Short mmCIF file of C-alpha atoms in Angstrom, two decimals:
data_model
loop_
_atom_site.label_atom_id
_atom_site.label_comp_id
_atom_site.label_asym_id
_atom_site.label_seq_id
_atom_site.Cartn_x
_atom_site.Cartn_y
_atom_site.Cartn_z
CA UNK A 1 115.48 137.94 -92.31
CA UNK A 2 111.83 136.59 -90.62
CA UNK A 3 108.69 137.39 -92.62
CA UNK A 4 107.17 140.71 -90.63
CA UNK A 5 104.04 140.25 -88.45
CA UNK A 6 100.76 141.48 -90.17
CA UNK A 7 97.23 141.37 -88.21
CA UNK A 8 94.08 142.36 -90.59
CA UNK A 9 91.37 143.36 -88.73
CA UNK A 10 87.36 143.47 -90.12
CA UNK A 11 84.41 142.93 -88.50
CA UNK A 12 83.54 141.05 -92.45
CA UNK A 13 84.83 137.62 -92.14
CA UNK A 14 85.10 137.49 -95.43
CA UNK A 15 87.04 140.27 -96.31
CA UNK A 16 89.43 139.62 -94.16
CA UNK A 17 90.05 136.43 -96.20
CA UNK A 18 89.48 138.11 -99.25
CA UNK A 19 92.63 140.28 -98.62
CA UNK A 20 94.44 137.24 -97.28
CA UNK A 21 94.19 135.60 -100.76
CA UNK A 22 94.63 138.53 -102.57
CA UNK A 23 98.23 138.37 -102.87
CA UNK A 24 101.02 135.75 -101.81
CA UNK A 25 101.95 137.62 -98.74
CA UNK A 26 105.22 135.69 -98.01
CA UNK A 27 106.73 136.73 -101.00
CA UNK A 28 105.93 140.67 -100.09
CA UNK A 29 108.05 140.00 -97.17
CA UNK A 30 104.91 139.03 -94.51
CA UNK A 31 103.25 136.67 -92.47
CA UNK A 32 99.53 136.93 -91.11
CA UNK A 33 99.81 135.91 -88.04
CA UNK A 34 95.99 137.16 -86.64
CA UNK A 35 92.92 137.95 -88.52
CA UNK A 36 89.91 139.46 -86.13
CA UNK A 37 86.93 141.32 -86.03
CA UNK A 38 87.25 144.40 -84.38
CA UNK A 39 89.82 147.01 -82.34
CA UNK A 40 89.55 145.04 -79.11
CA UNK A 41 90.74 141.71 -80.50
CA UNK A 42 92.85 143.58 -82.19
CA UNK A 43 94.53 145.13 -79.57
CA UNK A 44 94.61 141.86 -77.18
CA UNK A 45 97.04 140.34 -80.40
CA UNK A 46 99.21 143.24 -80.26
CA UNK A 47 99.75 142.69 -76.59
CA UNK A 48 100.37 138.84 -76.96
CA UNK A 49 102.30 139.08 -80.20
CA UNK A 50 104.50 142.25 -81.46
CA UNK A 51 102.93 142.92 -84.58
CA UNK A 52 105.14 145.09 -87.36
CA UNK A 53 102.05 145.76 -89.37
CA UNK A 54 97.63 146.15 -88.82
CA UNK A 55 95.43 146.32 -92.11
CA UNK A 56 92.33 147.73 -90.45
CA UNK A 57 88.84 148.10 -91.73
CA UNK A 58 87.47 151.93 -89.81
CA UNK A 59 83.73 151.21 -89.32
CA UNK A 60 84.06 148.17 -86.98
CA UNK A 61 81.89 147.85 -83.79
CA UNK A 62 83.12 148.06 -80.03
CA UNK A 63 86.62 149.78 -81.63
CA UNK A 64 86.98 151.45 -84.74
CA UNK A 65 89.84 151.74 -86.79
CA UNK A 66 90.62 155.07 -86.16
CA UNK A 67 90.61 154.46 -82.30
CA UNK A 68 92.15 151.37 -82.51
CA UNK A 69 95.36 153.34 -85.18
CA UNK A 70 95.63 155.88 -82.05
CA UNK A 71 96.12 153.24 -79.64
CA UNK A 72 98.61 151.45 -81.33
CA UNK A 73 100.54 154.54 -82.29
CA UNK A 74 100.58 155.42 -78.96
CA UNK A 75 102.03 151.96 -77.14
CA UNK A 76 103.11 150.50 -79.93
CA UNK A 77 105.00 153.20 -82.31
CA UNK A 78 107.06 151.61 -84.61
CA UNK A 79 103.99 149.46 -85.48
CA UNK A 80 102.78 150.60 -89.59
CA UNK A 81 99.01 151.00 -89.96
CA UNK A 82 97.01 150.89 -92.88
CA UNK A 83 93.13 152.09 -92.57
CA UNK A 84 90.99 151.51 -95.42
CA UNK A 85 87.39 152.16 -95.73
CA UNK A 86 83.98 152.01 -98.57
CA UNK A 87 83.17 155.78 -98.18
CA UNK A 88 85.48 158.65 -99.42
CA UNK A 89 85.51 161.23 -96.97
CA UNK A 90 87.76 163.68 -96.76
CA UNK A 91 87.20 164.03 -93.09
CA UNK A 92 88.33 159.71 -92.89
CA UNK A 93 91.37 160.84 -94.47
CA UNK A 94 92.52 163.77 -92.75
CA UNK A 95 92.26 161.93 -89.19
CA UNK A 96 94.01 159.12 -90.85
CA UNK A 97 96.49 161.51 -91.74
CA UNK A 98 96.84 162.79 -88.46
CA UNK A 99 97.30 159.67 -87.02
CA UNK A 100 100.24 158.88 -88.56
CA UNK A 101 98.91 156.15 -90.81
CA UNK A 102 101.02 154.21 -93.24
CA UNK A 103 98.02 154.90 -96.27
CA UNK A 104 94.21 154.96 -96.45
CA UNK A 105 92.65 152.41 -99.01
CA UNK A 106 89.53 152.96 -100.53
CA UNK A 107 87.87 149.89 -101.37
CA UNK A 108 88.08 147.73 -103.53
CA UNK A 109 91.42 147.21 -102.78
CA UNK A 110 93.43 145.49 -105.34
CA UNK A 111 96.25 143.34 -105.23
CA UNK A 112 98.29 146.08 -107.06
CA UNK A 113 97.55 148.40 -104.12
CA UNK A 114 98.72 145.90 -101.43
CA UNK A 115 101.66 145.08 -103.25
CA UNK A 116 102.43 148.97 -103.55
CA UNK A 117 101.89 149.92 -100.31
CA UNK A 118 103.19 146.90 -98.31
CA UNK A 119 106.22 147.01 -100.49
CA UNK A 120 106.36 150.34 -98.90
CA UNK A 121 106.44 149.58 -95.81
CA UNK A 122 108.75 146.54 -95.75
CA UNK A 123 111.60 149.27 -97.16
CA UNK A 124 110.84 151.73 -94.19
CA UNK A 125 110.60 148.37 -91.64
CA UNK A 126 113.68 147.04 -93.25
CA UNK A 127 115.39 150.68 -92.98
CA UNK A 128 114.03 151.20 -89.02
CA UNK A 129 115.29 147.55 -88.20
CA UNK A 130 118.74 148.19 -89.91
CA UNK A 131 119.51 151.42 -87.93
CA UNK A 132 117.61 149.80 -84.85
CA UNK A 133 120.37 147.26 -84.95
CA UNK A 134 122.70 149.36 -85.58
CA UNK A 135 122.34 151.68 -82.25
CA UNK A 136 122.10 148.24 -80.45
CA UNK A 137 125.49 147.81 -82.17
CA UNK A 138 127.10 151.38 -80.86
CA UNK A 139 125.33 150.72 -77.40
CA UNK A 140 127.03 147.21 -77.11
CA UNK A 141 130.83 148.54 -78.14
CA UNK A 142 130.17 151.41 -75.57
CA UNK A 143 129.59 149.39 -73.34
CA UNK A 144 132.54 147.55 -74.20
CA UNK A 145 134.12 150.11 -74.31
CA UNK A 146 133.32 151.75 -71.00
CA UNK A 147 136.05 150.35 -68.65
CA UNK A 148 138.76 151.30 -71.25
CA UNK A 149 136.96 155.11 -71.26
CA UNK A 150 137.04 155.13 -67.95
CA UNK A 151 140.66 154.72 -67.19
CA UNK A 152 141.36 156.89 -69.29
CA UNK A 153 139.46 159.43 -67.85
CA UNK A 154 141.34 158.55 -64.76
CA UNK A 155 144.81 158.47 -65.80
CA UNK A 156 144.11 162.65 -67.23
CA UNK A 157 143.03 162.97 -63.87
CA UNK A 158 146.31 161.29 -62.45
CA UNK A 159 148.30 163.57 -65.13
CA UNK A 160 146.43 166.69 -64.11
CA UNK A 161 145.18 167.02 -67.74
CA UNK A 162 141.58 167.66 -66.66
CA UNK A 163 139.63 170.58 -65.16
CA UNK A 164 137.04 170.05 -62.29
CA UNK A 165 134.86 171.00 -64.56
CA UNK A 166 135.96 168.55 -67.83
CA UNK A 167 136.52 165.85 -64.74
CA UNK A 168 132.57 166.11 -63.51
CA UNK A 169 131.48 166.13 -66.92
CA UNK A 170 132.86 162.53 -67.93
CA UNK A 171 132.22 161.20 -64.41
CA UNK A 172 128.80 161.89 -65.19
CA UNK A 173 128.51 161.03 -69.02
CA UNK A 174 130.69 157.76 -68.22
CA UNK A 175 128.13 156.37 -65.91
CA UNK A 176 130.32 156.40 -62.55
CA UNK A 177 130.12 156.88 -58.88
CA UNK A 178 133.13 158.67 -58.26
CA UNK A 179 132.11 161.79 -56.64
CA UNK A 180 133.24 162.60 -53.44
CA UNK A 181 134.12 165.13 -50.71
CA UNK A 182 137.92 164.28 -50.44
CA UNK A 183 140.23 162.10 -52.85
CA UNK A 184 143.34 160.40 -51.95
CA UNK A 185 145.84 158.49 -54.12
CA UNK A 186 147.52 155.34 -53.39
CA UNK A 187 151.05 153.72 -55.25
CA UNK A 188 152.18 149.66 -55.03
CA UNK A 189 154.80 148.76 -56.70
CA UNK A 190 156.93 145.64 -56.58
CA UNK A 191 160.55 145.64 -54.56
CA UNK A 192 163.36 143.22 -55.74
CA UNK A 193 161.71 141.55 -59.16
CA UNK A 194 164.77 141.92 -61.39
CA UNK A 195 164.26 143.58 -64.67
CA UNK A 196 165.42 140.19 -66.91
CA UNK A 197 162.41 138.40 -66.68
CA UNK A 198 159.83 140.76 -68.26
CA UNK A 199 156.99 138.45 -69.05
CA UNK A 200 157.26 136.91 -64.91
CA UNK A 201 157.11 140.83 -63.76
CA UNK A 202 153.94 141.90 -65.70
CA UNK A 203 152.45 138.72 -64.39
CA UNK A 204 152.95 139.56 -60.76
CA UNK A 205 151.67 143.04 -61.54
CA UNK A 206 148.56 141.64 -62.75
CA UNK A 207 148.07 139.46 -59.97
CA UNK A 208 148.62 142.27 -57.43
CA UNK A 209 146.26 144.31 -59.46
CA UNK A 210 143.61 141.81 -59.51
CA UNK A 211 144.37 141.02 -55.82
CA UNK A 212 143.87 144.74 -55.09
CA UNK A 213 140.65 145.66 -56.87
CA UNK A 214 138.42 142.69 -55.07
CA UNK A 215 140.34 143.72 -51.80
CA UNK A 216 139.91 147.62 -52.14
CA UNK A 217 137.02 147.78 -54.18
CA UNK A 218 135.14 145.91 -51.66
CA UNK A 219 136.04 147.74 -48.49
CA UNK A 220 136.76 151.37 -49.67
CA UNK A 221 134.96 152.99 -52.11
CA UNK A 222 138.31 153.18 -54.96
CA UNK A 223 139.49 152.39 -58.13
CA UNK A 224 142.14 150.64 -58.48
CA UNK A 225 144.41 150.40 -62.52
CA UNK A 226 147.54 149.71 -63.95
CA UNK A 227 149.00 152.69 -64.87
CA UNK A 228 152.85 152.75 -66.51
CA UNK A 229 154.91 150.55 -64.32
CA UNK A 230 153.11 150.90 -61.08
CA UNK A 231 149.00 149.93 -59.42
CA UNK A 232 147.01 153.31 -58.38
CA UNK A 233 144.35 153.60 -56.00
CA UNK A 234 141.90 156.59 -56.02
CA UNK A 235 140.15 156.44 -52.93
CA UNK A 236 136.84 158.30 -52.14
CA UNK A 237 137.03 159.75 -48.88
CA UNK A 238 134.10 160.64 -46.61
CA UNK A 239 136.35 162.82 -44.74
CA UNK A 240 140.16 163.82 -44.61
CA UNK A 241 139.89 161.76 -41.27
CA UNK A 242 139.32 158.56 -43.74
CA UNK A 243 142.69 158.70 -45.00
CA UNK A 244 143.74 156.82 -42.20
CA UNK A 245 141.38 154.03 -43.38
CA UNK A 246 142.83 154.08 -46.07
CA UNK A 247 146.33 153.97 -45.38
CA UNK A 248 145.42 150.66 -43.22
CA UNK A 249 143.92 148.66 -46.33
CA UNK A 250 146.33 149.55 -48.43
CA UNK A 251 148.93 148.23 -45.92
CA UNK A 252 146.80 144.74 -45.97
CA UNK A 253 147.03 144.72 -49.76
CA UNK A 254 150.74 144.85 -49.11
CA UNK A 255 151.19 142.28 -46.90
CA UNK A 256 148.71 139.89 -49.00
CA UNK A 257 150.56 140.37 -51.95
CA UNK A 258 153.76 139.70 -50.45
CA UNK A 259 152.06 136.61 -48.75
CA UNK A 260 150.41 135.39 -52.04
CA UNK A 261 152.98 136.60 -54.81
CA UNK A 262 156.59 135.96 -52.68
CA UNK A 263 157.40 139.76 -53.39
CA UNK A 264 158.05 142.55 -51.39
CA UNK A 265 154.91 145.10 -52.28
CA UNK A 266 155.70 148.43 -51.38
CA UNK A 267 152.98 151.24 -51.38
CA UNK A 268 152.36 154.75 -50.96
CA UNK A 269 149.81 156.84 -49.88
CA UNK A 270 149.69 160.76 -51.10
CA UNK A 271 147.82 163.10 -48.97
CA UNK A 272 143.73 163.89 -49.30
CA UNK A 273 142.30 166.39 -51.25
CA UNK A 274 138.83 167.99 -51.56
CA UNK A 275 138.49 169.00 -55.22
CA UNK A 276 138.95 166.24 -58.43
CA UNK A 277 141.73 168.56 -59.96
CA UNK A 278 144.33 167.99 -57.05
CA UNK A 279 143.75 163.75 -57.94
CA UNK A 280 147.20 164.58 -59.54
CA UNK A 281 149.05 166.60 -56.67
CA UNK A 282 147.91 163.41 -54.20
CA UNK A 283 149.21 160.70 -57.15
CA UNK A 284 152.71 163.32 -57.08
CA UNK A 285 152.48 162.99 -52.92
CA UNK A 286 152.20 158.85 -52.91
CA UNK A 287 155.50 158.83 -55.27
CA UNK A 288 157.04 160.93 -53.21
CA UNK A 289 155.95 158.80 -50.33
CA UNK A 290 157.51 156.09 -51.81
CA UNK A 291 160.81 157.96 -52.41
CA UNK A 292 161.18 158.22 -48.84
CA UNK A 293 161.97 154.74 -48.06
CA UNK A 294 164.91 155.80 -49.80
CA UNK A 295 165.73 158.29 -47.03
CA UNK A 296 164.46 156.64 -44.32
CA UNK A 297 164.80 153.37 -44.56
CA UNK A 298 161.99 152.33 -42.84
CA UNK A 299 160.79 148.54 -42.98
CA UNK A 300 156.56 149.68 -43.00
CA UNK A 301 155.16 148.33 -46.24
CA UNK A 302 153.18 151.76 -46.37
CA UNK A 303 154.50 154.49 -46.51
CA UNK A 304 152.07 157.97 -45.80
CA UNK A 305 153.58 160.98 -47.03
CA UNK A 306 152.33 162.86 -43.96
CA UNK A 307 153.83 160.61 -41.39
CA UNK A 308 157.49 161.35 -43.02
CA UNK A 309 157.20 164.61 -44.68
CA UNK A 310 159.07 167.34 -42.72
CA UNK A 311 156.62 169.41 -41.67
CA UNK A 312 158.66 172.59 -42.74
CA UNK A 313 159.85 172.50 -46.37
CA UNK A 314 163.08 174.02 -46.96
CA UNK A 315 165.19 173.54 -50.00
CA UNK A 316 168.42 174.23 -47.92
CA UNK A 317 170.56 171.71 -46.60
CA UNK A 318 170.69 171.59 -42.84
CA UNK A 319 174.21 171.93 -41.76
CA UNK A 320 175.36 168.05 -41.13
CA UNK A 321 178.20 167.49 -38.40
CA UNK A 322 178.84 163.97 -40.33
CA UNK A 323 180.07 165.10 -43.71
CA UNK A 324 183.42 166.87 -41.42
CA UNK A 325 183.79 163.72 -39.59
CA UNK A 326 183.78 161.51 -42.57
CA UNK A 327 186.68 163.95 -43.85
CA UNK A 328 188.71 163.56 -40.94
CA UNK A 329 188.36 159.59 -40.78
CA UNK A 330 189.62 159.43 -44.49
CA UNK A 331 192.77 161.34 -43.65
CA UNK A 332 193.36 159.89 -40.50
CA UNK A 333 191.85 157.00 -39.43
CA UNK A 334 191.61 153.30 -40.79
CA UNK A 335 188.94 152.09 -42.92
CA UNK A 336 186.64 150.80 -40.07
CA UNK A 337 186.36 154.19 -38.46
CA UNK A 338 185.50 155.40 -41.74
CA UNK A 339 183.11 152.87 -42.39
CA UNK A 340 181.29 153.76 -38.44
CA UNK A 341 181.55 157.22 -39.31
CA UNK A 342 179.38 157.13 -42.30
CA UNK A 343 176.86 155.57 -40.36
CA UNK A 344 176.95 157.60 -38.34
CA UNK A 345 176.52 160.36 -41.09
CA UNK A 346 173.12 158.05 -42.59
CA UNK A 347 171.69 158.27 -39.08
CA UNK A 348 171.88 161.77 -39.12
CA UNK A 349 170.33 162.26 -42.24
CA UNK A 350 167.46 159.45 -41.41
CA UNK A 351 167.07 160.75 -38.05
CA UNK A 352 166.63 164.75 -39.38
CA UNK A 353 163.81 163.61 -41.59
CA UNK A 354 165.31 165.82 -44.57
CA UNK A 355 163.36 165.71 -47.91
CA UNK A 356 164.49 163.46 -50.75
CA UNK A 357 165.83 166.29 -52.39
CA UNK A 358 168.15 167.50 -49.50
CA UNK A 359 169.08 163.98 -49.38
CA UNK A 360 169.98 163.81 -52.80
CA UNK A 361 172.08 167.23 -52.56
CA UNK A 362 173.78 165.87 -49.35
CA UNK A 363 174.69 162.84 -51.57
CA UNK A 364 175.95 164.90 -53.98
CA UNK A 365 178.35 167.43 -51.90
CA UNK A 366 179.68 164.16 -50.12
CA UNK A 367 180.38 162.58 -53.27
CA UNK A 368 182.23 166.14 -54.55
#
């Protein structure tokens, strides 16, 4: 470690070097790096050079030593002072006291009492510059460790593990600008990348994702993370108005990434919410959203939940003329008529925007 940084200060000249000589300094753990004459010089060397340690006569013209221990207790803290003086008072060493100094010498100071007293204070330097060191450690792996925290943080938020309350608290404590008077949640995922080539697939998800932070992040304020097999977008929304904003760049991100990545990128977009604990309802909505292509079979890249939900939710089937007719063509007709009649039957279904799950029911009484 480097030798600490020790002024002595004493309007004598030649005490000053007296003390200098006194004891090999270097070994102690030290290096003088200023000798003056009084408080003011002193304090100009503290300003130019951080000084770990002052060895300061008291009686000193223009600045005393007790004025001059105040001041550098009170800019310069973690800076040790030791006063030392030719009269014992009592009075000296109770404002010494109170100034938080390091020791008060009486003079003449041997060698013996530097060496005890500086030994000292290299334990409780080396001790502060240790744990100093260490909380520059802590702060640098949380701040490494921020982006991973933060994530986190979102993905309980995407799960709906997190109160408004728990959800404010580690916005705040995490450092980010996330609040915000509505929240919307947006889904990409990749269309027709085959499941055999693993290592190509989680490449083009990390390109997408990388292409869709710098695009997002810099014209909405969002943040955008892998999370399981699919890229999510929370978007802060000025108003529930500024969902339709949204909807729009996350419709360029699509047709980018199927530009830049020769995939089909498929998104969708889950409906706005004003409170941080529906973040999780709106990630629910964009899957859903996405489910609907399904139904609808639309060719949009984007899909918004409210431009395809039925606007009345019912969990019973709507009676369907087609499911009859595709009876009657299997008993009677030929297999073309059958094969027009259950398009006919997938129009109906498209065109009566039913919900995924009455589509899935219908699928499942036509099957039976």
């Amino acid at each position: 470690m480097d030798l600490y940084k020790l002024a002595l200060v004493d309007d004598e000249e030649d005490v000053r070097v007296s003390i200098e000589k006194k004891v090999d300094w270097n070994a102690l753990g030290f290096e003088v790096v200023g000798s003056v004459s009084n408080g003011e010089e002193a304090l100009e060397l503290a300003e130019q050079t951080h000084l770990d340690a002052v060895m300061t006569d008291i009686k000193m013209p223009f600045m005393d030593g007790l004025t001059l221990c105040g001041k550098l207790k009170e800019n310069y803290k973690n800076t040790k002072v030791v006063l030392y003086s030719g009269f014992d008072d009592f009075e000296l060493a109770r404002e010494a006291i109170h100034l938080e100094a390091e020791e008060y010498l009486l003079k003449p100071i041997s060698a013996k009492d530097l060496e005890n007293v500086f030994g000292k204070i290299k334990e409780n330097l080396d001790r502060e510059f240790d744990e100093r060191r260490n909380m520059e450690n802590l702060y640098d792996f949380y701040q490494k460790s921020l982006p991973m925290m933060r994530e986190h943080l979102l993905t309980g938020m995407l799960e709906g593990r997190l109160s408004e309350e728990q959800a404010q608290t580690m916005i705040v404590s995490y450092g980010m600008d996330f609040i915000a008077p509505y929240y919307a949640v947006g889904v990409f995922r990749l269309s027709g990348v085959g499941n055999k080539d693993i290592l190509k697939t989680q490449m083009l998800q990390f390109s997408l994702l990388n292409l869709a932070k710098e695009y997002l992040e810099k014209n909405i304020k969002s943040y955008t993370f892998m999370y399981i097999d699919s890229i999510v977008t929370i978007a802060r929304l000025e108003n529930a108005e500024a969902i339709q904003e949204f909807v729009y760049h996350m419709d360029q991100v699509c047709k980018m990434g199927t530009r830049v990545l020769a995939v089909n990128v498929l998104a969708g977009v889950g409906l706005a919410y004003n409170s941080l604990d529906k973040i999780a309802v709106s990630y629910e909505d964009a899957k859903e959203a996405l489910e609907y292509r399904l139904v609808i079979g639309s060719d949009a890249q984007v899909i918004y939940l409210n431009d395809v939900e039925p606007k009345t939710k019912t969990d019973f089937l709507p009676e369907l003329q087609g499911l009859g007719a595709i009876i009657h063509s299997m008993k009677f007709g030929g297999k073309e008529e059958v094969a027009v009649v259950i398009a006919e039957y997938a129009k109906e279904l498209k065109e009566g925007m039913v919900s995924v799950q009455q589509c899935q029911l219908a699928f499942m009484e036509t099957m039976t």
